[in-house]
Amino acid sequence: MNKIGSKIILVLIFIAVFMFLGIYYIVNTMKVKNSSLSDVTTMETTQVKPTENTVLSDIKTELVDYRVYKLDGISFNFVIAKIRVSANSSTNIDLSHFTTDENIKLSEVDEYVSKLEAKSYYLGKQNVVFNLISYDTQYFANIFIPIINKSASQVVLKNDMDNSEMVFNLNAKIGDIKQLSYQADDVITDGKTYQMVVSSAFSITGEYLTQTESGVVSEYFLPSTVEVYAFKLEAVSLWGDEIIIENAQYETSDGNLFDALDSTINSEKLDNIIGRTITEKDIGYLFFVAYSPIENPVTYKGVLKLKVKGSDTWITVNVDLN
């Protein structure tokens, strides 16, 4: 009887575990379905792009949510809209099929993006995309809609694939400017070719550093009055494009500027990512040297700036050196 009782208890435990896992799955699935506009995807892996769609009549889009941004010092307003895309197969579509009632095609918005980035506002923080590319037959995408008339009360977005319209009330759902600034550990993306994550800074002072010149490796010496910091950087080329971090800088709130150590310098344990060509997924480090005497350590508040080859603007990440 004791053996039978033990078996019954084990069966009940297994049932309870499976019920818990089932409830956990349902709850998390609902969270995904009801995810907010500000949700950001995790780091992807490199994939081959789906073939461009030639038949567009079976591709449907619908508005899920949106935020309106009205920023001082910017000559236009804009909307970030979360849409649901449904298709019979994978999709690879440019945004030329979406046009506003101000005759702005969403495939021709580079000048607006550049103006935002010049002010350190990044659409990538909201996971905005500039093409609808996915192997899923149903997915969400965040799209960027500039509005020239800053006094307009609404904007209409027309979709010529299914001849539908989306109407946005510009006096509602006002977005927070903080939603457009990168912090450490955010997913950084241009919405086209790459995703990156930069960690908070950590000290590697005292670690053995080397410098490689003309194939000769030698120790890289630094004075005792400086601190050496490292940022871990993970990068993914989404579709196999070449991604190169050309340069990095740290700019303090009081105007001091530190350049990252160049690609010739590495630590014994960590590899410098400056100048490295990334076509899939890679992990490397950025190294900075800053004055910080041992008897009175200095904490620097400021931003990390990244220069990606092919981009005219720097990516700014709010992070301290301490």
Tab-separated table of C-alpha atoms in Angstrom:
chain	number	residue	atom	x	y	z
A	1	MET	CA	0.000	0.000	0.000
A	2	ASN	CA	2.867	2.336	0.804
A	3	LYS	CA	4.304	1.765	-2.685
A	4	ILE	CA	0.917	2.530	-4.272
A	5	GLY	CA	0.571	5.649	-2.147
A	6	SER	CA	4.061	6.838	-3.162
A	7	LYS	CA	3.226	6.335	-6.833
A	8	ILE	CA	0.021	8.319	-6.463
A	9	ILE	CA	1.924	11.155	-4.784
A	10	LEU	CA	4.514	11.153	-7.581
A	11	VAL	CA	1.765	11.260	-10.213
A	12	LEU	CA	0.106	14.181	-8.435
A	13	ILE	CA	3.444	16.027	-8.257
A	14	PHE	CA	4.006	15.541	-11.994
A	15	ILE	CA	0.484	16.787	-12.739
A	16	ALA	CA	1.054	19.853	-10.565
A	17	VAL	CA	4.370	20.606	-12.304
A	18	PHE	CA	2.819	20.288	-15.765
A	19	MET	CA	-0.105	22.510	-14.757
A	20	PHE	CA	2.337	25.137	-13.433
A	21	LEU	CA	4.351	25.041	-16.654
A	22	GLY	CA	1.165	25.287	-18.693
A	23	ILE	CA	-0.045	28.331	-16.763
A	24	TYR	CA	3.425	29.920	-17.023
A	25	TYR	CA	3.412	29.415	-20.799
A	26	ILE	CA	-0.081	30.879	-21.223
A	27	VAL	CA	0.704	33.910	-19.074
A	28	ASN	CA	3.928	34.644	-20.951
A	29	THR	CA	2.231	34.118	-24.312
A	30	MET	CA	-0.397	36.681	-23.329
A	31	LYS	CA	2.366	39.064	-22.299
A	32	VAL	CA	3.877	38.754	-25.773
A	33	LYS	CA	0.521	39.262	-27.480
A	34	ASN	CA	-0.182	42.331	-25.348
A	35	SER	CA	3.361	43.671	-25.400
A	36	SER	CA	3.710	47.436	-25.309
A	37	LEU	CA	5.095	49.671	-28.044
A	38	SER	CA	8.327	50.143	-26.103
A	39	ASP	CA	9.179	46.431	-25.996
A	40	VAL	CA	12.508	45.727	-27.689
A	41	THR	CA	13.494	42.445	-29.278
A	42	THR	CA	16.459	40.486	-27.987
A	43	MET	CA	19.627	39.971	-29.977
A	44	GLU	CA	18.930	38.097	-33.190
A	45	THR	CA	21.165	35.726	-35.117
A	46	THR	CA	22.356	36.220	-38.677
A	47	GLN	CA	19.903	34.918	-41.265
A	48	VAL	CA	19.514	34.856	-45.034
A	49	LYS	CA	16.962	37.404	-46.177
A	50	PRO	CA	13.681	36.009	-47.506
A	51	THR	CA	13.051	36.561	-51.206
A	52	GLU	CA	11.406	39.886	-52.029
A	53	ASN	CA	7.650	39.563	-52.342
A	54	THR	CA	6.175	40.046	-55.794
A	55	VAL	CA	2.567	39.268	-54.867
A	56	LEU	CA	1.453	41.806	-52.273
A	57	SER	CA	-2.335	41.458	-52.269
A	58	ASP	CA	-2.279	38.742	-49.589
A	59	ILE	CA	-0.231	40.867	-47.142
A	60	LYS	CA	-2.392	42.585	-44.544
A	61	THR	CA	-1.452	45.190	-41.954
A	62	GLU	CA	-3.380	46.600	-39.025
A	63	LEU	CA	-2.646	49.197	-36.377
A	64	VAL	CA	-2.030	47.846	-32.869
A	65	ASP	CA	-0.761	50.897	-30.954
A	66	TYR	CA	1.203	54.110	-31.474
A	67	ARG	CA	2.988	56.993	-29.754
A	68	VAL	CA	3.222	60.627	-30.874
A	69	TYR	CA	6.476	62.534	-30.339
A	70	LYS	CA	6.658	66.326	-30.263
A	71	LEU	CA	10.202	67.380	-29.455
A	72	ASP	CA	11.634	70.869	-28.951
A	73	GLY	CA	14.447	71.686	-31.367
A	74	ILE	CA	13.157	69.276	-34.031
A	75	SER	CA	11.415	70.768	-37.080
A	76	PHE	CA	8.862	67.969	-37.380
A	77	ASN	CA	6.698	65.728	-35.229
A	78	PHE	CA	6.487	61.988	-35.712
A	79	VAL	CA	4.629	58.834	-34.832
A	80	ILE	CA	6.040	55.421	-33.992
A	81	ALA	CA	3.316	52.933	-34.837
A	82	LYS	CA	3.148	49.281	-33.893
A	83	ILE	CA	1.488	47.299	-36.670
A	84	ARG	CA	0.590	43.645	-37.082
A	85	VAL	CA	1.670	42.113	-40.403
A	86	SER	CA	-0.096	39.004	-41.707
A	87	ALA	CA	0.935	37.067	-44.826
A	88	ASN	CA	0.734	33.605	-46.354
A	89	SER	CA	4.516	33.193	-46.335
A	90	SER	CA	7.730	34.997	-45.384
A	91	THR	CA	7.953	38.710	-46.183
A	92	ASN	CA	10.597	41.053	-47.580
A	93	ILE	CA	8.922	44.348	-48.370
A	94	ASP	CA	10.211	47.903	-48.405
A	95	LEU	CA	8.090	50.669	-46.914
A	96	SER	CA	7.464	52.482	-50.200
A	97	HIS	CA	3.955	51.025	-50.061
A	98	PHE	CA	3.159	53.281	-47.085
A	99	THR	CA	2.548	56.989	-47.820
A	100	THR	CA	1.263	59.741	-45.518
A	101	ASP	CA	-1.321	62.352	-46.468
A	102	GLU	CA	1.638	64.778	-46.631
A	103	ASN	CA	3.006	62.573	-49.449
A	104	ILE	CA	5.929	61.181	-47.421
A	105	LYS	CA	6.865	57.648	-48.372
A	106	LEU	CA	8.118	55.726	-45.358
A	107	SER	CA	10.962	54.364	-47.487
A	108	GLU	CA	12.311	57.917	-47.922
A	109	VAL	CA	12.819	59.156	-44.363
A	110	ASP	CA	16.617	59.191	-43.981
A	111	GLU	CA	16.782	62.984	-43.594
A	112	TYR	CA	14.367	62.858	-40.654
A	113	VAL	CA	16.249	59.995	-38.997
A	114	SER	CA	19.540	61.899	-39.375
A	115	LYS	CA	18.078	65.003	-37.731
A	116	LEU	CA	16.915	62.944	-34.750
A	117	GLU	CA	20.265	61.175	-34.381
A	118	ALA	CA	22.069	64.522	-34.501
A	119	LYS	CA	20.179	65.311	-31.279
A	120	SER	CA	20.960	61.842	-29.819
A	121	TYR	CA	17.426	60.520	-30.321
A	122	TYR	CA	17.387	56.976	-31.663
A	123	LEU	CA	14.440	55.173	-33.225
A	124	GLY	CA	16.300	51.923	-32.584
A	125	LYS	CA	15.456	52.296	-28.873
A	126	GLN	CA	11.859	51.625	-29.917
A	127	ASN	CA	12.910	48.832	-32.305
A	128	VAL	CA	11.763	50.751	-35.388
A	129	VAL	CA	12.301	48.909	-38.685
A	130	PHE	CA	12.617	50.275	-42.222
A	131	ASN	CA	11.684	47.096	-44.069
A	132	LEU	CA	9.131	44.414	-43.277
A	133	ILE	CA	11.341	41.326	-43.250
A	134	SER	CA	10.403	38.142	-41.426
A	135	TYR	CA	10.037	34.392	-41.852
A	136	ASP	CA	6.954	34.484	-39.619
A	137	THR	CA	3.560	34.708	-41.297
A	138	GLN	CA	2.302	36.991	-38.528
A	139	TYR	CA	4.434	39.429	-36.557
A	140	PHE	CA	4.597	42.925	-35.077
A	141	ALA	CA	6.711	45.766	-36.484
A	142	ASN	CA	7.316	49.346	-35.314
A	143	ILE	CA	7.401	51.918	-38.130
A	144	PHE	CA	8.410	55.590	-38.198
A	145	ILE	CA	6.015	58.220	-39.591
A	146	PRO	CA	7.335	61.836	-39.888
A	147	ILE	CA	4.853	64.732	-39.823
A	148	ILE	CA	5.912	68.010	-41.430
A	149	ASN	CA	3.027	70.168	-40.164
A	150	LYS	CA	3.711	70.489	-36.429
A	151	SER	CA	0.247	71.933	-35.807
A	152	ALA	CA	-1.582	69.041	-37.502
A	153	SER	CA	-4.140	67.243	-35.336
A	154	GLN	CA	-4.042	64.003	-37.283
A	155	VAL	CA	-2.104	62.132	-39.935
A	156	VAL	CA	-3.356	59.454	-42.307
A	157	LEU	CA	-1.115	56.627	-43.493
A	158	LYS	CA	-2.152	54.889	-46.711
A	159	ASN	CA	-1.087	51.326	-47.573
A	160	ASP	CA	-1.323	50.482	-51.283
A	161	MET	CA	-0.840	46.729	-50.686
A	162	ASP	CA	-4.314	46.245	-49.227
A	163	ASN	CA	-5.687	49.745	-49.953
A	164	SER	CA	-6.146	50.426	-46.257
A	165	GLU	CA	-5.646	53.529	-44.139
A	166	MET	CA	-4.476	54.135	-40.591
A	167	VAL	CA	-5.569	57.353	-38.904
A	168	PHE	CA	-3.562	58.788	-35.987
A	169	ASN	CA	-4.848	61.342	-33.495
A	170	LEU	CA	-1.794	63.534	-32.838
A	171	ASN	CA	-3.207	64.977	-29.622
A	172	ALA	CA	-3.297	61.595	-27.888
A	173	LYS	CA	-0.797	58.914	-26.871
A	174	ILE	CA	2.100	61.370	-26.431
A	175	GLY	CA	5.453	59.594	-26.129
A	176	ASP	CA	8.193	60.254	-23.579
A	177	ILE	CA	11.479	61.644	-24.927
A	178	LYS	CA	13.344	59.237	-22.608
A	179	GLN	CA	12.053	56.401	-24.787
A	180	LEU	CA	14.486	57.527	-27.497
A	181	SER	CA	17.772	57.482	-25.544
A	182	TYR	CA	20.080	54.486	-25.183
A	183	GLN	CA	21.298	53.213	-21.816
A	184	ALA	CA	23.804	50.460	-21.061
A	185	ASP	CA	22.471	46.980	-21.904
A	186	ASP	CA	19.840	48.309	-24.315
A	187	VAL	CA	19.556	46.630	-27.709
A	188	ILE	CA	20.983	49.141	-30.207
A	189	THR	CA	19.871	48.779	-33.826
A	190	ASP	CA	19.626	50.743	-37.058
A	191	GLY	CA	16.490	48.777	-37.945
A	192	LYS	CA	18.169	47.467	-41.087
A	193	THR	CA	21.476	45.668	-40.678
A	194	TYR	CA	22.652	45.204	-37.094
A	195	GLN	CA	21.876	44.851	-33.418
A	196	MET	CA	24.350	45.591	-30.625
A	197	VAL	CA	24.398	45.520	-26.840
A	198	VAL	CA	26.966	47.493	-24.826
A	199	SER	CA	27.515	46.648	-21.150
A	200	SER	CA	28.210	49.042	-18.315
A	201	ALA	CA	31.890	49.935	-17.903
A	202	PHE	CA	34.106	47.826	-15.651
A	203	SER	CA	37.692	48.329	-14.525
A	204	ILE	CA	40.536	46.220	-15.913
A	205	THR	CA	43.263	48.315	-14.303
A	206	GLY	CA	46.318	46.182	-13.621
A	207	GLU	CA	45.626	43.671	-16.372
A	208	TYR	CA	48.453	42.949	-18.802
A	209	LEU	CA	47.967	44.980	-22.014
A	210	THR	CA	49.722	44.372	-25.317
A	211	GLN	CA	50.323	46.399	-28.452
A	212	THR	CA	50.841	44.796	-31.850
A	213	GLU	CA	52.780	46.782	-34.453
A	214	SER	CA	54.055	45.304	-37.737
A	215	GLY	CA	53.372	41.856	-36.351
A	216	VAL	CA	55.472	42.435	-33.215
A	217	VAL	CA	53.668	42.103	-29.857
A	218	SER	CA	54.964	44.081	-26.886
A	219	GLU	CA	53.659	45.142	-23.494
A	220	TYR	CA	51.640	48.362	-23.456
A	221	PHE	CA	52.676	50.459	-20.439
A	222	LEU	CA	50.452	53.020	-18.675
A	223	PRO	CA	51.144	55.387	-15.747
A	224	SER	CA	49.872	54.445	-12.286
A	225	THR	CA	47.615	57.514	-12.142
A	226	VAL	CA	45.153	56.183	-14.711
A	227	GLU	CA	42.303	53.703	-14.664
A	228	VAL	CA	41.595	51.369	-17.590
A	229	TYR	CA	37.949	50.695	-18.350
A	230	ALA	CA	36.350	48.165	-20.674
A	231	PHE	CA	32.913	47.943	-22.258
A	232	LYS	CA	31.723	44.562	-23.494
A	233	LEU	CA	30.094	44.870	-26.913
A	234	GLU	CA	28.019	42.127	-28.543
A	235	ALA	CA	27.120	42.694	-32.191
A	236	VAL	CA	25.001	40.797	-34.706
A	237	SER	CA	24.840	41.363	-38.451
A	238	LEU	CA	21.162	40.612	-39.060
A	239	TRP	CA	21.423	39.690	-42.727
A	240	GLY	CA	25.125	39.064	-43.294
A	241	ASP	CA	26.121	42.682	-44.028
A	242	GLU	CA	29.603	43.771	-42.931
A	243	ILE	CA	29.496	45.704	-39.652
A	244	ILE	CA	32.620	47.535	-38.425
A	245	ILE	CA	32.963	49.677	-35.290
A	246	GLU	CA	35.368	52.292	-36.647
A	247	ASN	CA	35.870	54.280	-33.473
A	248	ALA	CA	34.540	54.892	-29.979
A	249	GLN	CA	34.775	57.832	-27.591
A	250	TYR	CA	33.724	58.597	-24.052
A	251	GLU	CA	32.493	62.157	-23.500
A	252	THR	CA	32.053	63.381	-19.940
A	253	SER	CA	29.281	65.715	-18.824
A	254	ASP	CA	31.864	68.474	-18.311
A	255	GLY	CA	33.272	68.168	-21.839
A	256	ASN	CA	36.292	65.863	-21.461
A	257	LEU	CA	36.733	63.462	-24.373
A	258	PHE	CA	38.538	60.097	-24.190
A	259	ASP	CA	39.241	58.113	-27.356
A	260	ALA	CA	39.062	54.323	-27.216
A	261	LEU	CA	42.401	52.543	-27.478
A	262	ASP	CA	42.931	51.587	-31.105
A	263	SER	CA	42.792	48.112	-32.616
A	264	THR	CA	46.507	47.451	-31.984
A	265	ILE	CA	45.941	47.276	-28.224
A	266	ASN	CA	44.423	44.277	-26.437
A	267	SER	CA	44.263	42.917	-22.936
A	268	GLU	CA	45.636	39.485	-22.118
A	269	LYS	CA	42.065	38.265	-21.549
A	270	LEU	CA	39.911	40.535	-23.732
A	271	ASP	CA	39.966	41.252	-27.477
A	272	ASN	CA	39.575	44.763	-28.877
A	273	ILE	CA	36.552	45.008	-31.225
A	274	ILE	CA	37.580	48.290	-32.915
A	275	GLY	CA	38.076	47.747	-36.650
A	276	ARG	CA	36.929	44.126	-36.614
A	277	THR	CA	34.675	43.031	-39.498
A	278	ILE	CA	31.477	41.389	-38.258
A	279	THR	CA	29.328	39.404	-40.687
A	280	GLU	CA	27.588	37.123	-38.207
A	281	LYS	CA	27.745	37.438	-34.406
A	282	ASP	CA	30.785	38.625	-32.459
A	283	ILE	CA	31.786	39.728	-28.972
A	284	GLY	CA	34.639	42.120	-28.212
A	285	TYR	CA	35.632	45.002	-25.969
A	286	LEU	CA	36.239	48.738	-26.058
A	287	PHE	CA	39.115	50.026	-23.908
A	288	PHE	CA	39.406	53.500	-22.386
A	289	VAL	CA	42.090	55.129	-20.251
A	290	ALA	CA	41.078	57.910	-17.863
A	291	TYR	CA	42.867	59.832	-15.100
A	292	SER	CA	41.870	58.370	-11.721
A	293	PRO	CA	44.496	58.314	-8.951
A	294	ILE	CA	44.262	55.414	-6.496
A	295	GLU	CA	44.073	57.649	-3.426
A	296	ASN	CA	41.109	59.632	-4.822
A	297	PRO	CA	39.217	57.655	-7.511
A	298	VAL	CA	37.191	59.682	-10.016
A	299	THR	CA	33.716	58.796	-11.278
A	300	TYR	CA	33.002	60.145	-14.753
A	301	LYS	CA	29.413	60.798	-15.801
A	302	GLY	CA	28.744	61.014	-19.510
A	303	VAL	CA	28.109	59.071	-22.698
A	304	LEU	CA	29.769	56.379	-24.754
A	305	LYS	CA	29.824	57.246	-28.460
A	306	LEU	CA	30.131	54.615	-31.204
A	307	LYS	CA	30.955	55.186	-34.879
A	308	VAL	CA	29.738	52.449	-37.222
A	309	LYS	CA	31.321	52.376	-40.684
A	310	GLY	CA	28.952	53.731	-43.315
A	311	SER	CA	26.991	55.894	-40.879
A	312	ASP	CA	27.428	59.666	-40.762
A	313	THR	CA	26.329	59.982	-37.132
A	314	TRP	CA	27.602	58.594	-33.843
A	315	ILE	CA	25.507	56.378	-31.588
A	316	THR	CA	25.300	57.772	-28.046
A	317	VAL	CA	24.793	55.547	-24.996
A	318	ASN	CA	24.256	57.046	-21.545
A	319	VAL	CA	26.645	55.288	-19.154
A	320	ASP	CA	29.083	56.281	-16.395
A	321	LEU	CA	32.732	55.360	-15.826
A	322	ASN	CA	33.262	54.352	-12.201
